[in-house]
XYZ file of N, CA and C in Angstrom:
672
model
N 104.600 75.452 82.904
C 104.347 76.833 83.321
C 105.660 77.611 83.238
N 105.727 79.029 82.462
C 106.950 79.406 81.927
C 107.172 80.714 83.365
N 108.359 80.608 83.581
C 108.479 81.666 84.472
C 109.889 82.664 84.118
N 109.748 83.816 84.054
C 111.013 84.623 83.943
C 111.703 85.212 85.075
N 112.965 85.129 85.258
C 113.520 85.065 86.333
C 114.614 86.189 86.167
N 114.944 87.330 86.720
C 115.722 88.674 86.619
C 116.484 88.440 87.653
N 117.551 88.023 87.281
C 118.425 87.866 88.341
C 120.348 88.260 87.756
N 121.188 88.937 88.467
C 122.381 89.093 87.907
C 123.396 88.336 88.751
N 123.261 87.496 89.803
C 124.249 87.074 90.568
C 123.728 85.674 89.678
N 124.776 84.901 88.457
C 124.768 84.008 88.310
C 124.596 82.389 89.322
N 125.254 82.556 90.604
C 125.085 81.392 90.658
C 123.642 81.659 91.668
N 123.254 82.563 92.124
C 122.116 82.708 92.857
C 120.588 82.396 91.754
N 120.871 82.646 90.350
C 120.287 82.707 89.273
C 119.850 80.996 88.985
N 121.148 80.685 88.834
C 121.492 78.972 88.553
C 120.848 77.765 89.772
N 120.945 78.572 91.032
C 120.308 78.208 91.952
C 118.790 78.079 92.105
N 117.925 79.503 91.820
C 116.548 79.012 91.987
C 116.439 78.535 90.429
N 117.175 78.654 89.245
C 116.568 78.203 88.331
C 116.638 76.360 88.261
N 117.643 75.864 88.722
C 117.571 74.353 89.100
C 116.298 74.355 89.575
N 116.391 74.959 91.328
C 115.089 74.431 91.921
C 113.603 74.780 91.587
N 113.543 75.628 90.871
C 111.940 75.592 90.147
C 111.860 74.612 89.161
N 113.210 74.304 88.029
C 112.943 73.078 87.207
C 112.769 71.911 87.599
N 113.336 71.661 88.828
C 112.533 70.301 89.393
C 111.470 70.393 90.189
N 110.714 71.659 90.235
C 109.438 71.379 90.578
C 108.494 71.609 89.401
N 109.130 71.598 88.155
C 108.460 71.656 87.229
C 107.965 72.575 86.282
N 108.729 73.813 86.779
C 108.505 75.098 85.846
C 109.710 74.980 84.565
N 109.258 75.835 83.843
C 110.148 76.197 82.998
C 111.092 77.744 83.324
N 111.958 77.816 83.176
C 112.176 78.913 83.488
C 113.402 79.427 82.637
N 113.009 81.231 81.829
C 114.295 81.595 81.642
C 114.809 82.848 82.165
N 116.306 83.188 82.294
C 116.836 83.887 82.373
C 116.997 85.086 82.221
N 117.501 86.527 82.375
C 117.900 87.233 82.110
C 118.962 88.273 83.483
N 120.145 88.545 83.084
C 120.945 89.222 83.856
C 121.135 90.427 84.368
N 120.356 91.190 83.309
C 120.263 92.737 83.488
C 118.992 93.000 83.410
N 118.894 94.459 83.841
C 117.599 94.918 83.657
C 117.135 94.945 81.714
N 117.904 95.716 81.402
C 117.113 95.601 79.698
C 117.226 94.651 79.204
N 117.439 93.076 79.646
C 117.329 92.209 78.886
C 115.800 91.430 79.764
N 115.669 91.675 81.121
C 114.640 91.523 81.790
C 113.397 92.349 81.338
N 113.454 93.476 80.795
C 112.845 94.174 80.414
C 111.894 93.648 78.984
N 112.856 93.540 77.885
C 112.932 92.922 76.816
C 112.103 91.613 76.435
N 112.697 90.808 77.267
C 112.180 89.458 77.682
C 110.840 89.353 77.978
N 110.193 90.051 79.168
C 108.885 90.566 79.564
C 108.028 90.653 78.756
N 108.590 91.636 77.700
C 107.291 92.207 76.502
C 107.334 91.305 75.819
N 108.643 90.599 75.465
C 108.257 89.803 73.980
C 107.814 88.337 73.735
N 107.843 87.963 75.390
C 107.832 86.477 75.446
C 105.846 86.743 76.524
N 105.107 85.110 76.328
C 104.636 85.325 77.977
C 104.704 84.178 78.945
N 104.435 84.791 79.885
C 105.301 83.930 81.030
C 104.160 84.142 82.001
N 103.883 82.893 82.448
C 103.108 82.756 84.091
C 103.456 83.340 85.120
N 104.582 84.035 85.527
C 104.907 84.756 86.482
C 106.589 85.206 86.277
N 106.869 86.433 86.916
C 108.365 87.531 86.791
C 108.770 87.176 87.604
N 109.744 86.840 88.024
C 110.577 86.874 89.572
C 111.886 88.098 89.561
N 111.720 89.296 89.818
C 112.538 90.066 89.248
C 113.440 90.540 91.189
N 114.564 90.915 90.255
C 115.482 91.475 91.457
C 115.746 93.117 91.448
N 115.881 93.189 92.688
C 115.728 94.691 92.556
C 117.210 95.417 92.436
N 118.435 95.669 92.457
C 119.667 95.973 92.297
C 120.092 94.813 91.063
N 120.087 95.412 89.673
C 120.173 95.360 88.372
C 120.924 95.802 87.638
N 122.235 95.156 86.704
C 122.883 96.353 85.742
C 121.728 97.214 84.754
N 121.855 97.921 84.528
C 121.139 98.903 82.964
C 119.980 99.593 83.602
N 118.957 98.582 83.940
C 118.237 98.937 84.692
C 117.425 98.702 85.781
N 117.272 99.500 87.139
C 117.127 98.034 88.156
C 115.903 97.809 88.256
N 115.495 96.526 89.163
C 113.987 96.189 88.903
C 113.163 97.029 89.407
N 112.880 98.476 90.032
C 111.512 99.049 89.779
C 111.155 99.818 88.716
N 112.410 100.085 87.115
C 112.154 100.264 86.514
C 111.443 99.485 85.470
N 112.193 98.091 85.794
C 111.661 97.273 84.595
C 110.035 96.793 85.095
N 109.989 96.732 86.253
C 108.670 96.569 86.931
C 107.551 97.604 86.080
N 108.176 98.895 86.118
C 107.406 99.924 85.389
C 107.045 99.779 84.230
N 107.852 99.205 83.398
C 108.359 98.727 82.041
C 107.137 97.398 81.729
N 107.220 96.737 82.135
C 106.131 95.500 82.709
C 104.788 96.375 83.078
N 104.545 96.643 83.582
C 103.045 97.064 83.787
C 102.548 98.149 82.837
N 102.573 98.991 82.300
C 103.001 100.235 81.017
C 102.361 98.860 80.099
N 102.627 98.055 79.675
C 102.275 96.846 78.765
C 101.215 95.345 79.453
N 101.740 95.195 80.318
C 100.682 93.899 81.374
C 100.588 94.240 82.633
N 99.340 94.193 82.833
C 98.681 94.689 84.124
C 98.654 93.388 84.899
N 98.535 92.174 84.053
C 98.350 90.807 84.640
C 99.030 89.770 85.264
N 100.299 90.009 84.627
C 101.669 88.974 84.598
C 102.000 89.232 86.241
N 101.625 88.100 87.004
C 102.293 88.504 88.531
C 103.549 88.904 88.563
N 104.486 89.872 89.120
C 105.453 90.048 89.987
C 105.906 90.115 91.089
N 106.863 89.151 91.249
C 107.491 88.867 92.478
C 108.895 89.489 92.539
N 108.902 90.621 93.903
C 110.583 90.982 93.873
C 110.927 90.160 94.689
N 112.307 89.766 94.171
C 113.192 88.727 95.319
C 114.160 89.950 95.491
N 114.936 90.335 96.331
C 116.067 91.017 96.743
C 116.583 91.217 97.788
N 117.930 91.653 98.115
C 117.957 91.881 99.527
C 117.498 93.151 100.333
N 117.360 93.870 99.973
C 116.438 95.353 99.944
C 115.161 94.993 100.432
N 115.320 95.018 102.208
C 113.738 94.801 102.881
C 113.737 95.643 104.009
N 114.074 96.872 103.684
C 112.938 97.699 104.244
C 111.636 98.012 103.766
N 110.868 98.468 105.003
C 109.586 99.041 104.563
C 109.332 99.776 103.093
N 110.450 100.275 103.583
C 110.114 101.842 102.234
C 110.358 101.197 100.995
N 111.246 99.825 100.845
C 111.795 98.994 99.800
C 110.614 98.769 99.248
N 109.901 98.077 100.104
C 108.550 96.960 100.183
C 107.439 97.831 99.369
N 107.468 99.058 99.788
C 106.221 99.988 99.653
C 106.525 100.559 98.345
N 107.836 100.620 97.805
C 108.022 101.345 96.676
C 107.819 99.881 95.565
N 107.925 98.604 95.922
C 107.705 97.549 95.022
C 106.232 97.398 94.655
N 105.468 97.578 95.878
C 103.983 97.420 95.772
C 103.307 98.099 94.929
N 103.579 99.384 95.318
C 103.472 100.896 94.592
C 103.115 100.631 92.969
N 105.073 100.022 93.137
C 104.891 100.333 91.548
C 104.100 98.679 90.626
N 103.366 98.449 91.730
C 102.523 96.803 90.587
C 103.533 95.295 91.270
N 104.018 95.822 92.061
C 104.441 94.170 92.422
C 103.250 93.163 92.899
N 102.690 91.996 92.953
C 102.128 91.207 92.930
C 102.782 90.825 94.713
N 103.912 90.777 94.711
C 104.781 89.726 96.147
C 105.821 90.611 96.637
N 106.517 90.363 97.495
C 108.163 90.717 97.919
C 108.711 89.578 98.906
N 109.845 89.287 98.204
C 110.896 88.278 99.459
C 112.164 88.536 98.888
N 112.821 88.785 100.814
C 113.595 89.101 101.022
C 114.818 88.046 101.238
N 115.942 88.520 100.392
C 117.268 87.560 100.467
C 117.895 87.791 102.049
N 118.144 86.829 102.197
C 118.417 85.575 102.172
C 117.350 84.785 102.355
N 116.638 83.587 101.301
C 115.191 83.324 101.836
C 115.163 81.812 101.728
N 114.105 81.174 102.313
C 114.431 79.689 102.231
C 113.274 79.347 101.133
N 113.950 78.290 100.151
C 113.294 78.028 98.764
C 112.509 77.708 99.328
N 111.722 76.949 99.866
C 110.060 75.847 99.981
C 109.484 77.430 99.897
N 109.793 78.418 100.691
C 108.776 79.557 100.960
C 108.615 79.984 99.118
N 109.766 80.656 98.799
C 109.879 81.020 97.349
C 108.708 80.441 96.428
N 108.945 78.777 97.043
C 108.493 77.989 95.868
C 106.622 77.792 95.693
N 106.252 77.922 97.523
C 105.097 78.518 98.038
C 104.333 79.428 97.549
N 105.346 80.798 97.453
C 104.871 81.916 96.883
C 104.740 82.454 95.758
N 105.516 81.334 94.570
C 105.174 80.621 93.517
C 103.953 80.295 92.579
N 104.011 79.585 93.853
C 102.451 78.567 93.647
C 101.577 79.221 94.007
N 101.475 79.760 94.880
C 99.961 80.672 95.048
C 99.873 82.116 93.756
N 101.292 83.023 93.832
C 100.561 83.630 92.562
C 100.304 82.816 90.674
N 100.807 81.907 91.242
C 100.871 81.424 89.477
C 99.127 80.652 89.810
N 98.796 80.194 90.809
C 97.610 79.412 91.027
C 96.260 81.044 91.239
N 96.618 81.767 91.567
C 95.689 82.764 91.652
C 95.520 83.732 90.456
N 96.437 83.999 89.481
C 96.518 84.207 88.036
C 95.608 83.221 87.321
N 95.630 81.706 87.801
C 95.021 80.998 86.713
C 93.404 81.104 87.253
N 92.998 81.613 88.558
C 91.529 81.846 88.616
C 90.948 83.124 88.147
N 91.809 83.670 88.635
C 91.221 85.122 87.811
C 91.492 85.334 86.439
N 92.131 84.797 85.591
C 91.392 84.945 84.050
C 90.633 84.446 83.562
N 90.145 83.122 84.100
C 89.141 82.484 83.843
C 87.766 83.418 84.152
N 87.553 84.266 85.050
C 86.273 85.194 85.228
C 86.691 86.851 84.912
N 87.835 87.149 85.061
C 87.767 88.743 85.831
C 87.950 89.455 83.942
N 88.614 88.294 82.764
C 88.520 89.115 81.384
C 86.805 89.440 80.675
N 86.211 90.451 80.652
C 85.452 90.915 79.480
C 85.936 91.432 78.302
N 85.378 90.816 77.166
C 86.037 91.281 75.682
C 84.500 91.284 75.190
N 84.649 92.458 73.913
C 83.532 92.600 73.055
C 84.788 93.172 71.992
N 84.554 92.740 70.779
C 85.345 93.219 69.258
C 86.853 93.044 70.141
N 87.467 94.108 69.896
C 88.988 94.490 70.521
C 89.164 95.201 71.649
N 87.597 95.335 72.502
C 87.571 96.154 73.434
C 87.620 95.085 75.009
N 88.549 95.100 75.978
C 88.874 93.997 76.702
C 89.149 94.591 78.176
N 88.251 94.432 78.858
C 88.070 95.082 80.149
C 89.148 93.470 81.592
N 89.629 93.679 82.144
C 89.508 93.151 83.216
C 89.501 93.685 84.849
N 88.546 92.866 85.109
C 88.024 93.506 86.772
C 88.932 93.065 88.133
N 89.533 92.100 87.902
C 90.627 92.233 88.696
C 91.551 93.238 88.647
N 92.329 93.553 87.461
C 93.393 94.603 87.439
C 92.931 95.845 87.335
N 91.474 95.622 86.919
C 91.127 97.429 86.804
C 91.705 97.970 85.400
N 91.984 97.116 84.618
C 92.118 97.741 83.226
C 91.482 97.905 81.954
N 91.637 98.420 81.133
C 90.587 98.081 79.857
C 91.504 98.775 78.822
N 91.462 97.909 77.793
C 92.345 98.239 76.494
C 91.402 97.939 75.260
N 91.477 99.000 74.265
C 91.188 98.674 72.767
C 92.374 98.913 72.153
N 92.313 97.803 71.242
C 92.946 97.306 70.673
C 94.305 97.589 70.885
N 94.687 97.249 71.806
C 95.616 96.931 72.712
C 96.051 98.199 73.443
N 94.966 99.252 73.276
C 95.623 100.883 73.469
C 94.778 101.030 75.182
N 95.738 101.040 75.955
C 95.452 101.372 77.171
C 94.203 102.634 77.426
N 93.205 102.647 78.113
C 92.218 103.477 78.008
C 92.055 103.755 79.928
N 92.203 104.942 79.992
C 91.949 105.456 81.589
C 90.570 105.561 81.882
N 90.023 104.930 82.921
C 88.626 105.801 83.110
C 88.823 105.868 84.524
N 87.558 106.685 84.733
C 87.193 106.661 86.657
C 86.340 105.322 86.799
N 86.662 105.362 88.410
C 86.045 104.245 89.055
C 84.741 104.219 88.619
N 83.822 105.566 88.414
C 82.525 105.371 88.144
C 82.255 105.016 86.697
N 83.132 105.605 85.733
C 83.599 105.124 84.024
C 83.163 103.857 83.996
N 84.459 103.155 85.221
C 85.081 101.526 84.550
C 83.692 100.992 85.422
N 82.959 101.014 86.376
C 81.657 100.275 86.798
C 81.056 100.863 85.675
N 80.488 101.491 85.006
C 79.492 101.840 83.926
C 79.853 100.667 82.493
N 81.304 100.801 82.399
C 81.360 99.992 81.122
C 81.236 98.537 81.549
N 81.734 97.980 82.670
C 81.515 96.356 83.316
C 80.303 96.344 83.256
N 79.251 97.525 83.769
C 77.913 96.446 83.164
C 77.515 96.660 82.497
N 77.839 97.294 81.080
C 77.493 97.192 79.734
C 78.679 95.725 79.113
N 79.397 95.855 79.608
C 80.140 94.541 79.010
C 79.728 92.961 79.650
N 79.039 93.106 81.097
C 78.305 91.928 81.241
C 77.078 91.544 80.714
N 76.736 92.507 79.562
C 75.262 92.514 78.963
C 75.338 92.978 78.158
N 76.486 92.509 77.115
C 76.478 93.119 75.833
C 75.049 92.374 74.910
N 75.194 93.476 74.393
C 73.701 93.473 73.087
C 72.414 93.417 73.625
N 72.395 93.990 75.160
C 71.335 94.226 75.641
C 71.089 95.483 76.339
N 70.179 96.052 75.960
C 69.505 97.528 76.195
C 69.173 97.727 77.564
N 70.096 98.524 77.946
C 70.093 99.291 79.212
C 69.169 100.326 79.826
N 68.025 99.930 80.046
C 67.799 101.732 80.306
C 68.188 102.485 81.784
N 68.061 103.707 81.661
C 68.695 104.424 82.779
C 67.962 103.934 84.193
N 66.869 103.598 84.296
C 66.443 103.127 85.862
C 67.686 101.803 85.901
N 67.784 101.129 84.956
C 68.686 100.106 85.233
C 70.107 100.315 85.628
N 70.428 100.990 84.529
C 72.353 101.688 85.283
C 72.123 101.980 86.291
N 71.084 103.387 86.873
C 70.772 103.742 88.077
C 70.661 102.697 88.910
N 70.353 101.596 89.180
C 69.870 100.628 89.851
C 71.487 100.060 89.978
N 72.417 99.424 89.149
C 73.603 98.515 89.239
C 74.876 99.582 89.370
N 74.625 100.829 89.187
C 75.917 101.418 88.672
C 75.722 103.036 90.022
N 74.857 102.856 90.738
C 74.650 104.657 91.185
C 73.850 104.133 92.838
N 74.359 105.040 93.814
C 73.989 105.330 94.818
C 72.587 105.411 95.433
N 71.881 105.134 96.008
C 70.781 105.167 96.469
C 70.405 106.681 96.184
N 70.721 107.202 96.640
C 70.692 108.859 96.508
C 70.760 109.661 95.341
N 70.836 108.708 94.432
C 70.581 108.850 92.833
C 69.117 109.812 92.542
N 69.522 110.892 91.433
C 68.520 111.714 91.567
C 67.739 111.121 90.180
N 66.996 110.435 90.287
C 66.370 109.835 89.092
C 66.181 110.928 87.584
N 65.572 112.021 88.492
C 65.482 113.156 87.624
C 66.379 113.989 86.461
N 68.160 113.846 86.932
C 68.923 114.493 86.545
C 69.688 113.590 85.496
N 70.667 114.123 84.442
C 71.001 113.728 83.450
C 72.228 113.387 83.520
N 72.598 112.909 84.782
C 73.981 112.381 85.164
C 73.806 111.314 84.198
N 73.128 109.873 84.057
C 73.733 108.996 83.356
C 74.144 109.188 81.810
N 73.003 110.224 81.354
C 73.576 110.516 80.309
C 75.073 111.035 80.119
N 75.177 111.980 80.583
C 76.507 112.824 81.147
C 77.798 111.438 80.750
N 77.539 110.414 81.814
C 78.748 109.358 82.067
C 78.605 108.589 81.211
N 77.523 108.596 80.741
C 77.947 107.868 79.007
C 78.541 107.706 77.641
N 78.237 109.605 77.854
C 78.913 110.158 76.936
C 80.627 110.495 77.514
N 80.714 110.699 78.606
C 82.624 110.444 78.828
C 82.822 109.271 78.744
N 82.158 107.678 79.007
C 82.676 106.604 78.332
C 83.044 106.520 77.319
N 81.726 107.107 75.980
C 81.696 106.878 75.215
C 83.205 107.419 74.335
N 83.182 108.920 74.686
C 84.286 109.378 74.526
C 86.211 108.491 74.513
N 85.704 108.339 75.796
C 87.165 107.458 75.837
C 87.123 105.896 75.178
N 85.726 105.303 74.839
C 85.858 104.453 74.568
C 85.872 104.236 72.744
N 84.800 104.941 72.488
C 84.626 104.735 70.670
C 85.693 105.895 69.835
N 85.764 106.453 70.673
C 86.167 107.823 69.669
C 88.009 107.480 69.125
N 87.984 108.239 67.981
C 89.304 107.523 66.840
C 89.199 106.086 66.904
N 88.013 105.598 67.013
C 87.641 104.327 66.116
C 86.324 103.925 65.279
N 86.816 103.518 64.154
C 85.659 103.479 63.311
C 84.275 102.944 63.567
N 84.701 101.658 64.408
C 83.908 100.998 64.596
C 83.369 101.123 66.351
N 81.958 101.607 66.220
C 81.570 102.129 67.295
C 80.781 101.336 68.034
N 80.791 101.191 69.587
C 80.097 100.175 70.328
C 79.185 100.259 71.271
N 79.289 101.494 71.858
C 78.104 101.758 72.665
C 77.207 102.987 71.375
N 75.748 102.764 71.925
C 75.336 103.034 71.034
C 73.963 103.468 71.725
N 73.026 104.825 71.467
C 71.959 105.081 72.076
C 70.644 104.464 71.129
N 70.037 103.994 71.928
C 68.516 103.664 71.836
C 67.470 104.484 71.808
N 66.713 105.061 71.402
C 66.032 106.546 71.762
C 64.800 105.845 72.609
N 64.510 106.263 73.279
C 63.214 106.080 73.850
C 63.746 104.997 75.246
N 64.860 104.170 75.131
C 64.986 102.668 75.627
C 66.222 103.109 76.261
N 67.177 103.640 76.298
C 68.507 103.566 76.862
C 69.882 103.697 76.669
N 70.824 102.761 76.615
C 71.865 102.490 75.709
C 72.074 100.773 75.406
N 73.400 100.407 74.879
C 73.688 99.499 74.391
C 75.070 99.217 73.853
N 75.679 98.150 74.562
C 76.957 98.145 74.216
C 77.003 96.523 72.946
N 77.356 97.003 71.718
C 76.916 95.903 70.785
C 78.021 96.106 69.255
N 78.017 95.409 68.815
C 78.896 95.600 67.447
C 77.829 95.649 66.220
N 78.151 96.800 65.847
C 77.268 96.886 64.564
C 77.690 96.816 63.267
């Protein structure tokens, strides 16, 4: 299990990197922020252990830098920077953890193990993919072809259950039923409405189109 480790105080660096290799990680290096940065995108790694006071750039940038590209890759800040407001600005920006220096390894190595062990359950269920289109429900993200795509909360529930039932025909009592409020006006043309802003953010400037209307029957999220 590969882990990247952002750290600039060499022997503090040399330190947890011994003690994670004898518990069996792999782990590499980096000293500064743009080489932490760098490292991030081009390699992948089971979990970040990044520090927050960094040459180039410090870790809530590269944190930023990291999520902008993976929504998934846990992060853990280690630093000595534990105030609240520290804590809240790490979370904020996508941290996964926070521990505070001076800290005792078993905990580190603890907190380790639970995000690298809770990463490996949730990809096993939380990824949907159809063609290049790749939703996950843990992070709340969805990318085609690798192009980050925004929706609303009501968007991203509309496309999860067209992506848990791809190539099968939806009709609107049904969205209405999995995707809409009791108070749903059966009558009105809301689902249409939110289909077509999916659709929008989802097919459009691509050739190849995936949701797709049914006349009479509904919709359908399918590769044609």
């Amino acid at each position: 299990m590969r882990i990247l480790l952002v750290e600039d105080e060499p022997k503090v660096s040399a330190f947890i990197r011994r003690g994670l290799e004898e518990e069996g990680f792999t782990v590499d290096t980096a000293f500064d922020g743009d080489m932490g940065g760098r490292l991030a995108l081009s390699q992948s790694y089971e979990l970040v252990i990044l520090d927050v006071i960094l040459p180039l750039r410090n870790g809530y940038e590269v944190l930023s830098i990291i999520r902008q590209h993976d929504q998934q890759v846990p992060v853990l800040m280690l630093t000595a920077l534990g105030t609240t407001q520290d804590k809240l600005q790490g979370f904020n920006g996508g941290a996964d953890d926070y521990l505070v220096k001076p800290f005792d390894f078993p905990e580190l190595v603890a907190r380790v193990r639970a995000l690298t062990r809770r990463r490996g359950h949730e990809v096993k269920g939380a990824v949907l993919t159809l063609a290049d289109l790749t939703l996950n429900t843990t992070a709340k993200t969805v990318t085609r072809a690798g192009q980050p795509i925004k929706l609303t909360a009501r968007e991203f529930g509309l496309l999860e259950l067209f992506m848990r039932h791809p190539g099968r025909v939806l009709s609107r009592a049904e969205i209405a039923e999995n995707s809409w409020e009791d108070s749903f006006d059966s009558g009105s043309n809301v689902i249409d409405v939110y289909v077509n802003y999916l659709r929008n953010k989802v097919d459009k400037g691509f050739e190849q189109k995936l949701i797709h209307t049914v006349v009479g029957m509904g919709y359908v999220l399918r590769v044609e």
